[in-house]
CSV table of N, CA, C and O in Angstrom, one decimal:
chain,number,residue,atom,x,y,z
A,27,MET,N,-8.0,47.4,73.0
A,27,MET,CA,-7.2,47.5,71.8
A,27,MET,C,-5.7,47.4,72.1
A,27,MET,O,-5.3,47.7,73.2
A,28,LYS,N,-4.9,46.9,71.2
A,28,LYS,CA,-3.5,46.8,71.3
A,28,LYS,C,-2.8,47.5,70.2
A,28,LYS,O,-3.2,47.5,69.1
A,29,LEU,N,-1.8,48.3,70.6
A,29,LEU,CA,-1.0,49.0,69.6
A,29,LEU,C,0.2,48.1,69.3
A,29,LEU,O,1.0,47.8,70.2
A,30,ARG,N,0.4,47.8,68.0
A,30,ARG,CA,1.5,46.9,67.6
A,30,ARG,C,2.5,47.6,66.7
A,30,ARG,O,2.1,48.4,65.9
A,31,LEU,N,3.8,47.3,66.9
A,31,LEU,CA,4.8,47.9,66.1
A,31,LEU,C,5.6,46.8,65.4
A,31,LEU,O,6.0,45.8,66.0
A,32,ASP,N,5.7,47.0,64.1
A,32,ASP,CA,6.6,46.1,63.3
A,32,ASP,C,7.9,46.8,63.2
A,32,ASP,O,8.1,47.7,62.4
A,33,PRO,N,8.9,46.4,64.0
A,33,PRO,CA,10.2,47.1,64.0
A,33,PRO,C,11.0,47.0,62.7
A,33,PRO,O,11.8,47.8,62.4
A,34,THR,N,10.6,46.0,61.8
A,34,THR,CA,11.3,45.9,60.5
A,34,THR,C,10.8,47.0,59.6
A,34,THR,O,11.5,47.3,58.6
A,35,ARG,N,9.7,47.6,59.8
A,35,ARG,CA,9.1,48.6,59.0
A,35,ARG,C,9.5,50.0,59.5
A,35,ARG,O,9.4,51.0,58.8
A,36,CYS,N,9.8,50.1,60.8
A,36,CYS,CA,10.1,51.4,61.4
A,36,CYS,C,11.5,52.0,60.8
A,36,CYS,O,12.5,51.3,60.8
A,37,GLN,N,11.4,53.2,60.3
A,37,GLN,CA,12.6,53.8,59.7
A,37,GLN,C,13.2,54.9,60.6
A,37,GLN,O,14.1,55.6,60.2
A,38,GLY,N,12.6,55.1,61.8
A,38,GLY,CA,13.2,56.0,62.8
A,38,GLY,C,12.9,57.4,62.6
A,38,GLY,O,13.6,58.3,63.0
A,39,TYR,N,11.7,57.7,61.9
A,39,TYR,CA,11.3,59.1,61.7
A,39,TYR,C,10.8,59.7,63.1
A,39,TYR,O,10.9,60.9,63.3
A,40,GLY,N,10.2,58.9,63.9
A,40,GLY,CA,9.7,59.4,65.2
A,40,GLY,C,8.4,60.2,65.2
A,40,GLY,O,8.0,60.8,66.1
A,41,LEU,N,7.8,60.2,64.0
A,41,LEU,CA,6.5,61.0,63.8
A,41,LEU,C,5.4,60.5,64.7
A,41,LEU,O,4.5,61.2,65.0
A,42,CYS,N,5.4,59.2,65.0
A,42,CYS,CA,4.3,58.6,65.7
A,42,CYS,C,4.2,59.0,67.2
A,42,CYS,O,3.1,59.0,67.8
A,43,GLN,N,5.3,59.5,67.8
A,43,GLN,CA,5.3,59.9,69.2
A,43,GLN,C,4.5,61.2,69.5
A,43,GLN,O,3.9,61.3,70.5
A,44,GLU,N,4.5,62.1,68.5
A,44,GLU,CA,3.9,63.4,68.8
A,44,GLU,C,2.4,63.3,69.2
A,44,GLU,O,2.0,63.9,70.1
A,45,PRO,N,1.6,62.5,68.4
A,45,PRO,CA,0.2,62.4,68.8
A,45,PRO,C,0.0,61.4,70.0
A,45,PRO,O,-1.1,61.5,70.6
A,46,ALA,N,1.0,60.6,70.3
A,46,ALA,CA,0.7,59.6,71.4
A,46,ALA,C,2.0,59.5,72.3
A,46,ALA,O,2.5,58.4,72.5
A,47,PRO,N,2.4,60.5,73.0
A,47,PRO,CA,3.6,60.4,73.8
A,47,PRO,C,3.5,59.5,75.0
A,47,PRO,O,4.5,59.0,75.5
A,48,ASP,N,2.3,59.2,75.5
A,48,ASP,CA,2.1,58.3,76.6
A,48,ASP,C,2.1,56.8,76.2
A,48,ASP,O,2.2,55.9,77.0
A,49,LEU,N,2.0,56.6,74.8
A,49,LEU,CA,1.9,55.2,74.3
A,49,LEU,C,3.2,54.8,73.6
A,49,LEU,O,3.5,53.6,73.5
A,50,ILE,N,4.0,55.8,73.1
A,50,ILE,CA,5.1,55.4,72.3
A,50,ILE,C,6.4,56.2,72.8
A,50,ILE,O,6.3,57.4,73.1
A,51,ASP,N,7.5,55.4,72.9
A,51,ASP,CA,8.7,56.0,73.3
A,51,ASP,C,9.7,56.0,72.0
A,51,ASP,O,9.6,55.1,71.2
A,52,ILE,N,10.5,57.0,71.9
A,52,ILE,CA,11.5,57.1,70.8
A,52,ILE,C,12.9,57.0,71.4
A,52,ILE,O,13.2,57.7,72.3
A,53,ASP,N,13.7,56.1,70.8
A,53,ASP,CA,15.1,56.0,71.3
A,53,ASP,C,15.9,57.1,70.7
A,53,ASP,O,15.5,58.0,70.0
A,54,ASP,N,17.2,57.1,71.1
A,54,ASP,CA,18.1,58.2,70.7
A,54,ASP,C,18.3,58.2,69.1
A,54,ASP,O,18.8,59.2,68.6
A,55,PHE,N,17.9,57.2,68.4
A,55,PHE,CA,18.1,57.1,67.0
A,55,PHE,C,16.8,57.4,66.3
A,55,PHE,O,16.7,57.3,65.0
A,56,GLY,N,15.7,57.6,67.0
A,56,GLY,CA,14.4,57.9,66.4
A,56,GLY,C,13.5,56.8,66.3
A,56,GLY,O,12.4,56.9,65.8
A,57,TYR,N,13.9,55.6,66.7
A,57,TYR,CA,13.1,54.4,66.5
A,57,TYR,C,12.1,54.3,67.6
A,57,TYR,O,12.4,54.6,68.8
A,58,ALA,N,10.9,53.8,67.3
A,58,ALA,CA,9.8,53.7,68.2
A,58,ALA,C,9.7,52.4,69.0
A,58,ALA,O,10.2,51.4,68.5
A,59,SER,N,9.1,52.5,70.1
A,59,SER,CA,8.7,51.3,70.9
A,59,SER,C,7.4,51.6,71.6
A,59,SER,O,7.2,52.7,72.1
A,60,VAL,N,6.5,50.6,71.6
A,60,VAL,CA,5.3,50.8,72.3
A,60,VAL,C,5.5,50.6,73.8
A,60,VAL,O,6.0,49.5,74.1
A,61,VAL,N,5.1,51.5,74.6
A,61,VAL,CA,5.2,51.4,76.0
A,61,VAL,C,3.9,51.2,76.8
A,61,VAL,O,3.9,50.8,77.9
A,62,ALA,N,2.8,51.4,76.1
A,62,ALA,CA,1.5,51.1,76.7
A,62,ALA,C,0.4,50.9,75.6
A,62,ALA,O,0.6,51.4,74.5
A,63,ASP,N,-0.6,50.2,76.0
A,63,ASP,CA,-1.7,50.0,75.1
A,63,ASP,C,-2.7,51.1,75.3
A,63,ASP,O,-2.9,51.6,76.5
A,64,PRO,N,-3.5,51.5,74.3
A,64,PRO,CA,-4.4,52.6,74.5
A,64,PRO,C,-5.6,52.1,75.3
A,64,PRO,O,-6.0,50.9,75.3
A,65,THR,N,-6.2,53.1,76.0
A,65,THR,CA,-7.4,52.8,76.8
A,65,THR,C,-8.6,53.5,76.0
A,65,THR,O,-8.3,54.4,75.3
A,66,PRO,N,-9.8,53.1,76.2
A,66,PRO,CA,-10.9,53.8,75.5
A,66,PRO,C,-10.9,55.3,75.8
A,66,PRO,O,-10.6,55.7,76.9
A,67,GLY,N,-11.2,56.0,74.7
A,67,GLY,CA,-11.3,57.4,74.9
A,67,GLY,C,-10.1,58.1,74.2
A,67,GLY,O,-9.7,57.8,73.1
A,68,THR,N,-9.5,59.0,75.0
A,68,THR,CA,-8.5,59.9,74.4
A,68,THR,C,-7.3,59.1,73.9
A,68,THR,O,-6.8,59.4,72.8
A,69,SER,N,-6.8,58.2,74.7
A,69,SER,CA,-5.5,57.5,74.3
A,69,SER,C,-5.8,56.6,73.1
A,69,SER,O,-4.9,56.3,72.3
A,70,GLU,N,-7.0,56.1,72.9
A,70,GLU,CA,-7.4,55.4,71.7
A,70,GLU,C,-7.4,56.3,70.5
A,70,GLU,O,-6.9,55.9,69.4
A,71,ASP,N,-7.8,57.5,70.6
A,71,ASP,CA,-7.8,58.5,69.5
A,71,ASP,C,-6.3,58.8,69.2
A,71,ASP,O,-5.9,58.9,68.1
A,72,ALA,N,-5.5,58.9,70.2
A,72,ALA,CA,-4.1,59.2,70.1
A,72,ALA,C,-3.4,58.1,69.3
A,72,ALA,O,-2.5,58.3,68.5
A,73,ALA,N,-3.7,56.8,69.7
A,73,ALA,CA,-3.1,55.7,69.0
A,73,ALA,C,-3.5,55.7,67.6
A,73,ALA,O,-2.7,55.4,66.7
A,74,ARG,N,-4.7,56.0,67.2
A,74,ARG,CA,-5.1,56.1,65.8
A,74,ARG,C,-4.3,57.1,65.1
A,74,ARG,O,-3.9,56.9,63.9
A,75,ALA,N,-4.1,58.3,65.7
A,75,ALA,CA,-3.4,59.3,65.1
A,75,ALA,C,-1.9,58.9,64.9
A,75,ALA,O,-1.3,59.3,63.9
A,76,ALA,N,-1.4,58.2,65.8
A,76,ALA,CA,0.0,57.7,65.7
A,76,ALA,C,0.1,56.7,64.5
A,76,ALA,O,1.1,56.8,63.8
A,77,VAL,N,-0.8,55.8,64.4
A,77,VAL,CA,-0.8,54.9,63.3
A,77,VAL,C,-0.9,55.7,61.9
A,77,VAL,O,-0.1,55.4,61.0
A,78,GLU,N,-1.7,56.7,61.9
A,78,GLU,CA,-1.8,57.5,60.7
A,78,GLU,C,-0.5,58.3,60.4
A,78,GLU,O,-0.2,58.6,59.2
A,79,ALA,N,0.2,58.7,61.4
A,79,ALA,CA,1.4,59.5,61.3
A,79,ALA,C,2.6,58.7,60.7
A,79,ALA,O,3.5,59.3,60.2
A,80,CYS,N,2.6,57.4,60.9
A,80,CYS,CA,3.7,56.6,60.5
A,80,CYS,C,3.7,56.5,58.9
A,80,CYS,O,2.8,55.9,58.3
A,81,PRO,N,4.7,57.0,58.3
A,81,PRO,CA,4.8,56.9,56.8
A,81,PRO,C,5.1,55.5,56.3
A,81,PRO,O,4.8,55.3,55.1
A,82,ASN,N,5.5,54.6,57.1
A,82,ASN,CA,5.9,53.3,56.7
A,82,ASN,C,4.9,52.2,57.1
A,82,ASN,O,5.2,51.0,57.0
A,83,SER,N,3.8,52.6,57.7
A,83,SER,CA,2.8,51.7,58.3
A,83,SER,C,3.4,50.6,59.2
A,83,SER,O,3.1,49.5,59.2
A,84,ALA,N,4.3,51.1,60.1
A,84,ALA,CA,5.0,50.2,61.1
A,84,ALA,C,4.1,50.0,62.3
A,84,ALA,O,4.3,49.0,63.0
A,85,LEU,N,3.1,50.9,62.5
A,85,LEU,CA,2.2,50.7,63.6
A,85,LEU,C,0.8,50.3,63.1
A,85,LEU,O,0.4,50.6,62.0
A,86,ARG,N,0.1,49.5,64.0
A,86,ARG,CA,-1.3,49.1,63.7
A,86,ARG,C,-2.0,48.9,65.0
A,86,ARG,O,-1.4,48.6,66.0
A,87,LEU,N,-3.3,49.0,64.9
A,87,LEU,CA,-4.1,48.8,66.1
A,87,LEU,C,-4.8,47.4,65.9
A,87,LEU,O,-5.3,47.1,64.8
A,88,GLU,N,-4.9,46.6,66.9
A,88,GLU,CA,-5.6,45.3,66.9
A,88,GLU,C,-6.6,45.3,68.0
A,88,GLU,O,-6.4,45.8,69.1
A,89,ARG,N,-7.6,44.6,67.7
A,89,ARG,CA,-8.7,44.4,68.8
A,89,ARG,C,-8.4,43.1,69.5
A,89,ARG,O,-7.8,42.2,69.1
């Protein structure tokens, strides 16, 4: 799976990083960047939680 970020939808809330700190980095202004793709198991669950945490649907998982 790949974790994708649409930077035009990211509003800098930073809520996505809490469930997936190994997958998502937050800059000084709160904007996200994907630093790793999830692996099967725990990080895949964390990626799903990060997608759900984003209020603007800036994150998505792709196969």
